[in-house]
CSV table of C-alpha atoms in Angstrom, one decimal:
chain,number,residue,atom,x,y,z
A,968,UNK,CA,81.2,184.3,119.9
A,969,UNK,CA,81.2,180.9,121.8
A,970,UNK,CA,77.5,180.3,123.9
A,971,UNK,CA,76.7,180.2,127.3
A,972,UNK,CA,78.5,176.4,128.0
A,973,UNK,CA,81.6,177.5,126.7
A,974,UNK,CA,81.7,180.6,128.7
A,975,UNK,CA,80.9,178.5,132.0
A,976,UNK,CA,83.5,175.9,131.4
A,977,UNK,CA,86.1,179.0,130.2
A,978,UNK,CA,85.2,180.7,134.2
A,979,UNK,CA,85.7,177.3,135.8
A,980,UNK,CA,88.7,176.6,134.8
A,981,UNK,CA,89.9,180.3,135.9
A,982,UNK,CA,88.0,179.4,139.4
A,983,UNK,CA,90.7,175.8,139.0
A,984,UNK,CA,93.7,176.8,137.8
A,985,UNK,CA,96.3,178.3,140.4
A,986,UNK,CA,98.1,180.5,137.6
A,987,UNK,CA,101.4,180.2,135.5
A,988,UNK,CA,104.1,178.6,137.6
A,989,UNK,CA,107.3,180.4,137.1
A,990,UNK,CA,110.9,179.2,138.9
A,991,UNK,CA,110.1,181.2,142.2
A,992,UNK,CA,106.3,179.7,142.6
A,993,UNK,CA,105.3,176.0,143.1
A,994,UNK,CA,102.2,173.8,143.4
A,995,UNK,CA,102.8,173.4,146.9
A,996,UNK,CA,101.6,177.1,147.7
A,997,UNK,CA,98.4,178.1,149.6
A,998,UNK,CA,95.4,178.3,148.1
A,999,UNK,CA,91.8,180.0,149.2
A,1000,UNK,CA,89.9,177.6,151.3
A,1001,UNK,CA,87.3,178.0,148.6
A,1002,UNK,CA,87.4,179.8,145.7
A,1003,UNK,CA,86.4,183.9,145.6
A,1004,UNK,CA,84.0,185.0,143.6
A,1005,UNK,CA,83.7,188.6,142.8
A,1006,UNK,CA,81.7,190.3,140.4
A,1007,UNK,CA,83.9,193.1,138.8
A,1008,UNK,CA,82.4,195.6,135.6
A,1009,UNK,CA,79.9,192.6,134.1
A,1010,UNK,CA,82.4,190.1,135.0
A,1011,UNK,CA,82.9,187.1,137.1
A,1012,UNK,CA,86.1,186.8,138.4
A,1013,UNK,CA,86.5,183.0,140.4
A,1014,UNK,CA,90.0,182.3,141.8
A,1015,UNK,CA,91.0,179.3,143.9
A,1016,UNK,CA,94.6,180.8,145.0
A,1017,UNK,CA,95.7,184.2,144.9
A,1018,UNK,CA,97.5,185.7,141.6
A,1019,UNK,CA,101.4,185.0,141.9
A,1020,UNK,CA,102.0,187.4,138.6
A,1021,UNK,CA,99.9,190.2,139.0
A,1022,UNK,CA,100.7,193.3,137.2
A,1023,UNK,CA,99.3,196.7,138.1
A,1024,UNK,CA,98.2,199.0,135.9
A,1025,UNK,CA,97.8,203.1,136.8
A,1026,UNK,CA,98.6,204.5,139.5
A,1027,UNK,CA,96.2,203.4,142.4
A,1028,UNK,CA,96.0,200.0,141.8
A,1029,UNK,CA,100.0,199.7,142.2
A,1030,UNK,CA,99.5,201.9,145.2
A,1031,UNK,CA,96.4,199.1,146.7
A,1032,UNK,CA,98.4,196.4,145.9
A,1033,UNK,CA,101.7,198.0,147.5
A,1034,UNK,CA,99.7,199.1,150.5
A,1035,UNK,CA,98.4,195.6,150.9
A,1036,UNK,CA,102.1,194.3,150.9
A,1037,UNK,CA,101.4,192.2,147.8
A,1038,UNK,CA,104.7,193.5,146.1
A,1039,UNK,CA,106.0,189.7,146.1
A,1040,UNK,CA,102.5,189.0,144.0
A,1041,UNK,CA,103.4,191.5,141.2
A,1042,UNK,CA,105.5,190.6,138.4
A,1043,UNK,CA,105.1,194.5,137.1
A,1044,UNK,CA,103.7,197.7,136.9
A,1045,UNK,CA,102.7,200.7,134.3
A,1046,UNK,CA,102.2,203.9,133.6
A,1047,UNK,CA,102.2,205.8,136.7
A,1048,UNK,CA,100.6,209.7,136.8
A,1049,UNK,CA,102.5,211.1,139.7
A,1050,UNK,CA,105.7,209.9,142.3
A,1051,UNK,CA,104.3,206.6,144.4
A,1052,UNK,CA,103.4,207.3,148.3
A,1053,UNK,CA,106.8,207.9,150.2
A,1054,UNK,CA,105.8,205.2,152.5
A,1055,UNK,CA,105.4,202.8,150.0
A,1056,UNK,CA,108.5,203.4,147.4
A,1057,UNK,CA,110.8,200.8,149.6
A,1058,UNK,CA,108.0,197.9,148.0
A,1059,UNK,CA,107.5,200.0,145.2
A,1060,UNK,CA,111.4,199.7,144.2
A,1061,UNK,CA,111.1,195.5,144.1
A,1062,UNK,CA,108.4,195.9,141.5
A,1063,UNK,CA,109.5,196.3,138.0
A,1064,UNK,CA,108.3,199.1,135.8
A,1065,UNK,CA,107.5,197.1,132.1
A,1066,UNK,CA,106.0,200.2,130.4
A,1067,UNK,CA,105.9,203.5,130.8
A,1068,UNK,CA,102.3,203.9,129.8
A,1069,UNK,CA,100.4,201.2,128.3
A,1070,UNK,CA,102.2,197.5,128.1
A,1071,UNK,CA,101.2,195.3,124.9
A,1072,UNK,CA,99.8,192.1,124.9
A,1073,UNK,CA,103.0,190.9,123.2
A,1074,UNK,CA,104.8,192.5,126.2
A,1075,UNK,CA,102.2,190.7,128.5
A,1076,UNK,CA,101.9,187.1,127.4
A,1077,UNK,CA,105.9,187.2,127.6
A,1078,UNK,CA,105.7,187.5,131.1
A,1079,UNK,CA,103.3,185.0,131.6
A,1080,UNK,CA,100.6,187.1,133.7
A,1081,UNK,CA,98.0,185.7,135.4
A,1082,UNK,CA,96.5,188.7,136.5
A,1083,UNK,CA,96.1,192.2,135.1
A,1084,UNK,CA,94.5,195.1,137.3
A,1085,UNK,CA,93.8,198.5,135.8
A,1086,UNK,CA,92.5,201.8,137.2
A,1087,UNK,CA,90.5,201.7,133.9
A,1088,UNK,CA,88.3,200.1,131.6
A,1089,UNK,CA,90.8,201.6,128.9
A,1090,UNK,CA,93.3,199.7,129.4
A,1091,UNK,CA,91.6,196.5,128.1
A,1092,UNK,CA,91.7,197.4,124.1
A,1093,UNK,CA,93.1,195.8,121.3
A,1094,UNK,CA,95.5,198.2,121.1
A,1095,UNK,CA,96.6,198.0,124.8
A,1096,UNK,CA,96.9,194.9,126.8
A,1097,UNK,CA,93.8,193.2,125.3
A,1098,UNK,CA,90.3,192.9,125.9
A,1099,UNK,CA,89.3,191.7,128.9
A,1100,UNK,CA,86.9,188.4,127.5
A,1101,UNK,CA,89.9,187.9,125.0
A,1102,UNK,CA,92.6,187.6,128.2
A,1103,UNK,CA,90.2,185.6,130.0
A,1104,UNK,CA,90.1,183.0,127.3
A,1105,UNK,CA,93.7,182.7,127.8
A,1106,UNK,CA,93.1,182.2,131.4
A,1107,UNK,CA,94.2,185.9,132.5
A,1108,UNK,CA,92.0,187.3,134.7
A,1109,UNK,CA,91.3,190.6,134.9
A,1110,UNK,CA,90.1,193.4,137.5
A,1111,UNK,CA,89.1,196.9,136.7
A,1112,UNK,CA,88.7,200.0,139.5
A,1113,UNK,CA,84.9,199.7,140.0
A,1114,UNK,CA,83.7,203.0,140.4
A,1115,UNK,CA,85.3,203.8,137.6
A,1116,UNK,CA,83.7,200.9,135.1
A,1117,UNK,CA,81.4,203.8,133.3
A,1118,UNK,CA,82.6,207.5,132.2
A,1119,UNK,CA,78.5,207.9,132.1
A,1120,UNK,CA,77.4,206.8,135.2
A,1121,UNK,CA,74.3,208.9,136.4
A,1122,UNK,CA,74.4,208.4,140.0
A,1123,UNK,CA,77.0,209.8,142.4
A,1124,UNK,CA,80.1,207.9,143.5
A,1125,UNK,CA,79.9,206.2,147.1
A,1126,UNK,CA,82.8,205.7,149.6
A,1127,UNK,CA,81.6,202.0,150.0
A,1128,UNK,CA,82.4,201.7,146.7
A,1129,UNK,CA,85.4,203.0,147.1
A,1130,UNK,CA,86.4,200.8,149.9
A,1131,UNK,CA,85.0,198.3,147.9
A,1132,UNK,CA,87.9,197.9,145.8
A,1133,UNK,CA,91.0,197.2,148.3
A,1134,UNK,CA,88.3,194.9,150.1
A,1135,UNK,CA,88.4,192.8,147.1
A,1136,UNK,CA,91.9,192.9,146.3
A,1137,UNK,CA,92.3,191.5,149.6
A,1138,UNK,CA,89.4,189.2,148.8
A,1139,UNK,CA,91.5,187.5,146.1
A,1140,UNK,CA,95.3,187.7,147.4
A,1141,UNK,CA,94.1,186.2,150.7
A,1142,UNK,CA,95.2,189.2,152.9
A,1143,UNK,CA,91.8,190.2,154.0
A,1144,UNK,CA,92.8,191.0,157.7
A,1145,UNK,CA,95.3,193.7,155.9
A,1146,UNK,CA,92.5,194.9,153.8
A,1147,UNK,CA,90.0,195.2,156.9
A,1148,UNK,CA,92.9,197.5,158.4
A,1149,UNK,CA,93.6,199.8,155.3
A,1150,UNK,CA,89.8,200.4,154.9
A,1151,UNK,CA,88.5,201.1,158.4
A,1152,UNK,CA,91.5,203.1,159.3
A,1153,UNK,CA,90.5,205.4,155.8
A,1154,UNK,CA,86.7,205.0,156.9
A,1155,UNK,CA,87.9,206.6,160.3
A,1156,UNK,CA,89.4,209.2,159.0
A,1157,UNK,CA,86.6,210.0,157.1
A,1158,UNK,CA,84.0,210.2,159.5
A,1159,UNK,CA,86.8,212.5,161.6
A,1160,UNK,CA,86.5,214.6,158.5
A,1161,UNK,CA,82.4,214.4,158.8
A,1162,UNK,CA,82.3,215.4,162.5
A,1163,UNK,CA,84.5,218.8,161.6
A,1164,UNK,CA,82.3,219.3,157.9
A,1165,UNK,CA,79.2,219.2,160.4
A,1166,UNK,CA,79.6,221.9,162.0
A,1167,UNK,CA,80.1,224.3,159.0
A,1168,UNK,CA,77.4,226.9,158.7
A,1169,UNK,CA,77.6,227.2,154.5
A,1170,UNK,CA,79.5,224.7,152.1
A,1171,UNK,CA,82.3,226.5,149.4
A,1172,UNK,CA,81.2,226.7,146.2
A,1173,UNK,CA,84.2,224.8,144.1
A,1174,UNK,CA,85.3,224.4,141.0
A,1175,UNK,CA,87.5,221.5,139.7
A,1176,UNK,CA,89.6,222.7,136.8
A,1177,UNK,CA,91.5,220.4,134.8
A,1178,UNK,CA,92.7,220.1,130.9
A,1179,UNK,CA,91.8,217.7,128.1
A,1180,UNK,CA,95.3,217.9,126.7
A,1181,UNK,CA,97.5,220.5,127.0
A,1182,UNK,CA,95.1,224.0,126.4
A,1183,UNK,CA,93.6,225.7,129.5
A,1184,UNK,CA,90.7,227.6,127.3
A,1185,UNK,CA,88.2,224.8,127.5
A,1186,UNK,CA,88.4,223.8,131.0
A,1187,UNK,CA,87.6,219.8,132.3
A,1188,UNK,CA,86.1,219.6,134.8
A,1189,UNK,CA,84.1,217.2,137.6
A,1190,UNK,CA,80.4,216.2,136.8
A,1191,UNK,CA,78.1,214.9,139.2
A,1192,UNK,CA,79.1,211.4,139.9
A,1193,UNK,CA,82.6,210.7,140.0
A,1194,UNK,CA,85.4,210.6,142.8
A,1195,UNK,CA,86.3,214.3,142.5
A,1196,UNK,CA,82.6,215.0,143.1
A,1197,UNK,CA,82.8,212.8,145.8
A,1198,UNK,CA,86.0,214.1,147.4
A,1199,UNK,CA,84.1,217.6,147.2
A,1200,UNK,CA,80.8,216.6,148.8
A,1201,UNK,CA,82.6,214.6,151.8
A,1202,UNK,CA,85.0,217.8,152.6
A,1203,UNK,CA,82.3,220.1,152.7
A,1204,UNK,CA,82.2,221.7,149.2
A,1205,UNK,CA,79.4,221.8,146.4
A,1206,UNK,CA,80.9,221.0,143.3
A,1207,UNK,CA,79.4,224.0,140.9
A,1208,UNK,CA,79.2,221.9,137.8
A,1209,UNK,CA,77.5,218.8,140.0
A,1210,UNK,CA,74.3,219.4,137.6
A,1211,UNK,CA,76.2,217.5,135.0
A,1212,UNK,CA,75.8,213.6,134.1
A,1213,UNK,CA,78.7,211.9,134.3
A,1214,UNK,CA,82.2,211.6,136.0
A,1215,UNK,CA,84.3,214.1,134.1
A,1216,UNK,CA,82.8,217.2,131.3
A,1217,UNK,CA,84.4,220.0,130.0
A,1218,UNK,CA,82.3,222.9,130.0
A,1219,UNK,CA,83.2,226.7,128.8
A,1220,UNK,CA,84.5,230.1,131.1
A,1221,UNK,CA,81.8,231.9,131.2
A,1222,UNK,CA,80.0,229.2,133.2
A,1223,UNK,CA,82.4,229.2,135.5
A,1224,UNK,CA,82.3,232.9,135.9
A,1225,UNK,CA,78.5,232.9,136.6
A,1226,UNK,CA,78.7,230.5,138.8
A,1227,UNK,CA,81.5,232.4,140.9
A,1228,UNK,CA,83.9,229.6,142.8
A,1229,UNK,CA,84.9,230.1,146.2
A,1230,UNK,CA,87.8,227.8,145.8
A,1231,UNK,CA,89.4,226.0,142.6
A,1232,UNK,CA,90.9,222.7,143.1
A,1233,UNK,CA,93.2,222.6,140.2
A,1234,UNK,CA,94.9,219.0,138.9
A,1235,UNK,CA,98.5,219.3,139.0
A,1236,UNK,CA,99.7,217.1,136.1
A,1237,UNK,CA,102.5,216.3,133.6
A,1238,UNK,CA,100.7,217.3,130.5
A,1239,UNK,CA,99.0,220.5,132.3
A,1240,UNK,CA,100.9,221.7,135.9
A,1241,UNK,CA,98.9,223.9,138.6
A,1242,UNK,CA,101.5,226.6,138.2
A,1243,UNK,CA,100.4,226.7,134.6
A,1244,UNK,CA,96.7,227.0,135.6
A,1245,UNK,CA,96.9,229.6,137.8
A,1246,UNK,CA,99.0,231.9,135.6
A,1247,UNK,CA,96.4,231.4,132.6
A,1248,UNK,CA,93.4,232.5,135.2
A,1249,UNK,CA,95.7,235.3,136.9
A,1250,UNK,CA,96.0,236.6,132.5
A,1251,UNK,CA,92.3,236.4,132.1
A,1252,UNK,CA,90.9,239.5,132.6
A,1253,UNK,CA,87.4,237.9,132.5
A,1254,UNK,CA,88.2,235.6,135.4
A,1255,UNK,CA,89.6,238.3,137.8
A,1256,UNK,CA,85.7,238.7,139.2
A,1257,UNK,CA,85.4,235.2,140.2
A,1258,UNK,CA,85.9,235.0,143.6
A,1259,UNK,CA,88.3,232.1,144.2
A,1260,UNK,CA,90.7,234.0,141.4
A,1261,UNK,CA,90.6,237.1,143.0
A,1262,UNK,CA,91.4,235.8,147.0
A,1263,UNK,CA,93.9,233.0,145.4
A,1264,UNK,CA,92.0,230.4,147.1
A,1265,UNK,CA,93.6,227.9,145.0
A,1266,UNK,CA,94.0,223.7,146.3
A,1267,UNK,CA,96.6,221.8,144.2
A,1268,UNK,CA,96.4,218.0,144.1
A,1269,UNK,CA,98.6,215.5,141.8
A,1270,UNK,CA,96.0,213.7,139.6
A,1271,UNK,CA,96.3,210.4,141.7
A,1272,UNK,CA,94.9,212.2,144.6
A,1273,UNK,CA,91.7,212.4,142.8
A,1274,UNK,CA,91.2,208.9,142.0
A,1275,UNK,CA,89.6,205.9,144.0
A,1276,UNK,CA,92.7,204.7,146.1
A,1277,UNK,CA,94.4,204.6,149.8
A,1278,UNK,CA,95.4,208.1,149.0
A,1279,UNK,CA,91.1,208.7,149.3
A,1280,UNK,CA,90.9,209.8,152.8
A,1281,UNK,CA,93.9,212.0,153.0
A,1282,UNK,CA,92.4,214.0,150.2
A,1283,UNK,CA,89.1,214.4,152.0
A,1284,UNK,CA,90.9,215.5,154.8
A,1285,UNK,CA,93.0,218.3,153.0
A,1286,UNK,CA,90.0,219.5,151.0
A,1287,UNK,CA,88.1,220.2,154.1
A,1288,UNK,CA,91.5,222.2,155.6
A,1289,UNK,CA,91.2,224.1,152.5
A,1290,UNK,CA,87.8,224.6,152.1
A,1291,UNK,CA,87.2,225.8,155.7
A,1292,UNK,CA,90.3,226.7,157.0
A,1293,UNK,CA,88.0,228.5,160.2
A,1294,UNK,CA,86.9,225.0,161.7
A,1295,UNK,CA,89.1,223.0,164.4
């Protein structure tokens, strides 16, 4: 491990350096008037002009960046969960796609990167792109989805948090004016979503049901203090398993019976689709009691609706339709 001095003079030459320079970038491009500093999962990110090879890993930080209209500042993107926004696949389609899932560091340092953001911390291993003290050494800096920096977090998920993230992207691109836009027209929406939740006399009981690979029999589900308990909570649900540490648990069916959902938000994914779901509870002879099962008060989402992103907002808002159809 190098000390303290090292590690200084390592950060302040990320907060010098404007980047790799490729054929399509020179030195004469802007920099920040002075150089951002953001604090981002324990680290220190300092950077004097805005990232001119960016890739973007997951699903909604390709969807921030795109939203943003930083296409031109990505040199790639990776593994993708569900189809990109309609609105966004024009910029999308100038990006190029350089994994399918994962990229390898090999794959990365070929490109010459200068900046990598993930949707999470597990994306920065040895076996993936790198670590993320390993890239900065090699003057890649890094960004990870913040509310998403601990799978054991023990206090609930905040949407300033939330909107914490595209404020910083814009932060470091220099397109904080665009930023400023994306978030107060999602923190508008949201308190639209608050005025209507306000006036309902009882909150649903729901129940988030997702996989951990491909078998429905030991359901995943939403703990206390992650987005999809968020998401519940702002749309005027009460997430049944919200008594559980953590962002994501899976817990066992006769829980879930006991605690008799209202509505089931189930994750429609690749590995495990909504259709699937809802046959394996319509089989389940021990599930036909539970109330959402037996009214078919099912809401289907693509996993990157559940996530920290620009889609945050417009999930909000289509819970709360769901969850309390009766309100105006």
């Amino acid at each position: 491990m190098r000390d303290g001095r090292m590690m200084n003079f390592i950060v302040l030459l990320a907060a010098l350096s404007c980047g790799f320079l490729g054929p399509a970038h020179t030195a004469a491009e802007p920099t920040h008037p002075e150089p951002v500093v953001i604090d981002n999962c324990g680290m220190t990110l300092q950077v004097k002009c805005p990232p001119r090879k960016a890739l973007a890993i997951n699903q909604n930080p390709t969807e921030i960046m795109l939203a943003l209209g930083l296409e031109d500042h990505m040199d790639g993107t990776a593994y993708l969960d569900d189809e990109i926004l309609p609105e966004l696949r024009e910029r999308y389609e100038k990006v190029p796609v350089i994994a399918e899932k994962y990229p390898s560091k090999e794959v990365v340092l070929g490109r010459h990167t200068d900046f990598i953001y993930a949707g999470f911390p597990g994306a920065f291993t040895e076996r993936t792109v790198g670590e993320r003290q390993e890239l900065l050494e090699m003057g890649i800096l890094t960004y990870v989805t913040p509310s998403l920096c601990s799978a054991r977090r023990e206090t609930p998920m905040s949407v300033d948090e939330v909107l914490e993230e595209i404020t910083d992207i814009g932060r470091l691109f220099g397109v904080e004016e665009k930023a400023r836009e994306l978030t107060g027209a999602m923190r508008a929406k949201l308190v639209r979503v608050q005025e209507r939740v306000g006036r309902v006399a009882a909150r649903k009981r729901v129940f988030f049901f997702d996989t951990w690979g491909t078998t429905e029999e030991t359901p995943f589900t939403a703990g206390c203090c992650g987005p999809v308990g968020l998401l519940i909570e702002l749309a005027g649900g009460r997430n049944i398993f919200s008594d559980i540490v953590g962002r994501m648990a899976q817990v066992n069916w006769e829980v879930v019976v006991e605690r008799d959902p209202e509505v089931i938000v189930l994750n429609d994914t690749w590995w495990s689709p909504a259709e699937r779901k809802k046959e394996w509870l319509w089989a389940n002879p021990a599930l036909s009691r539970v109330a959402a099962v037996r009214e078919g008060r099912f809401v289907v989402v693509p996993a990157s609706a559940t996530m920290p992103g620009v889609r945050f907002s417009a999930t909000v808002e289509r819970f709360a339709e769901a969850f309390h159809p009766e309100k105006p």
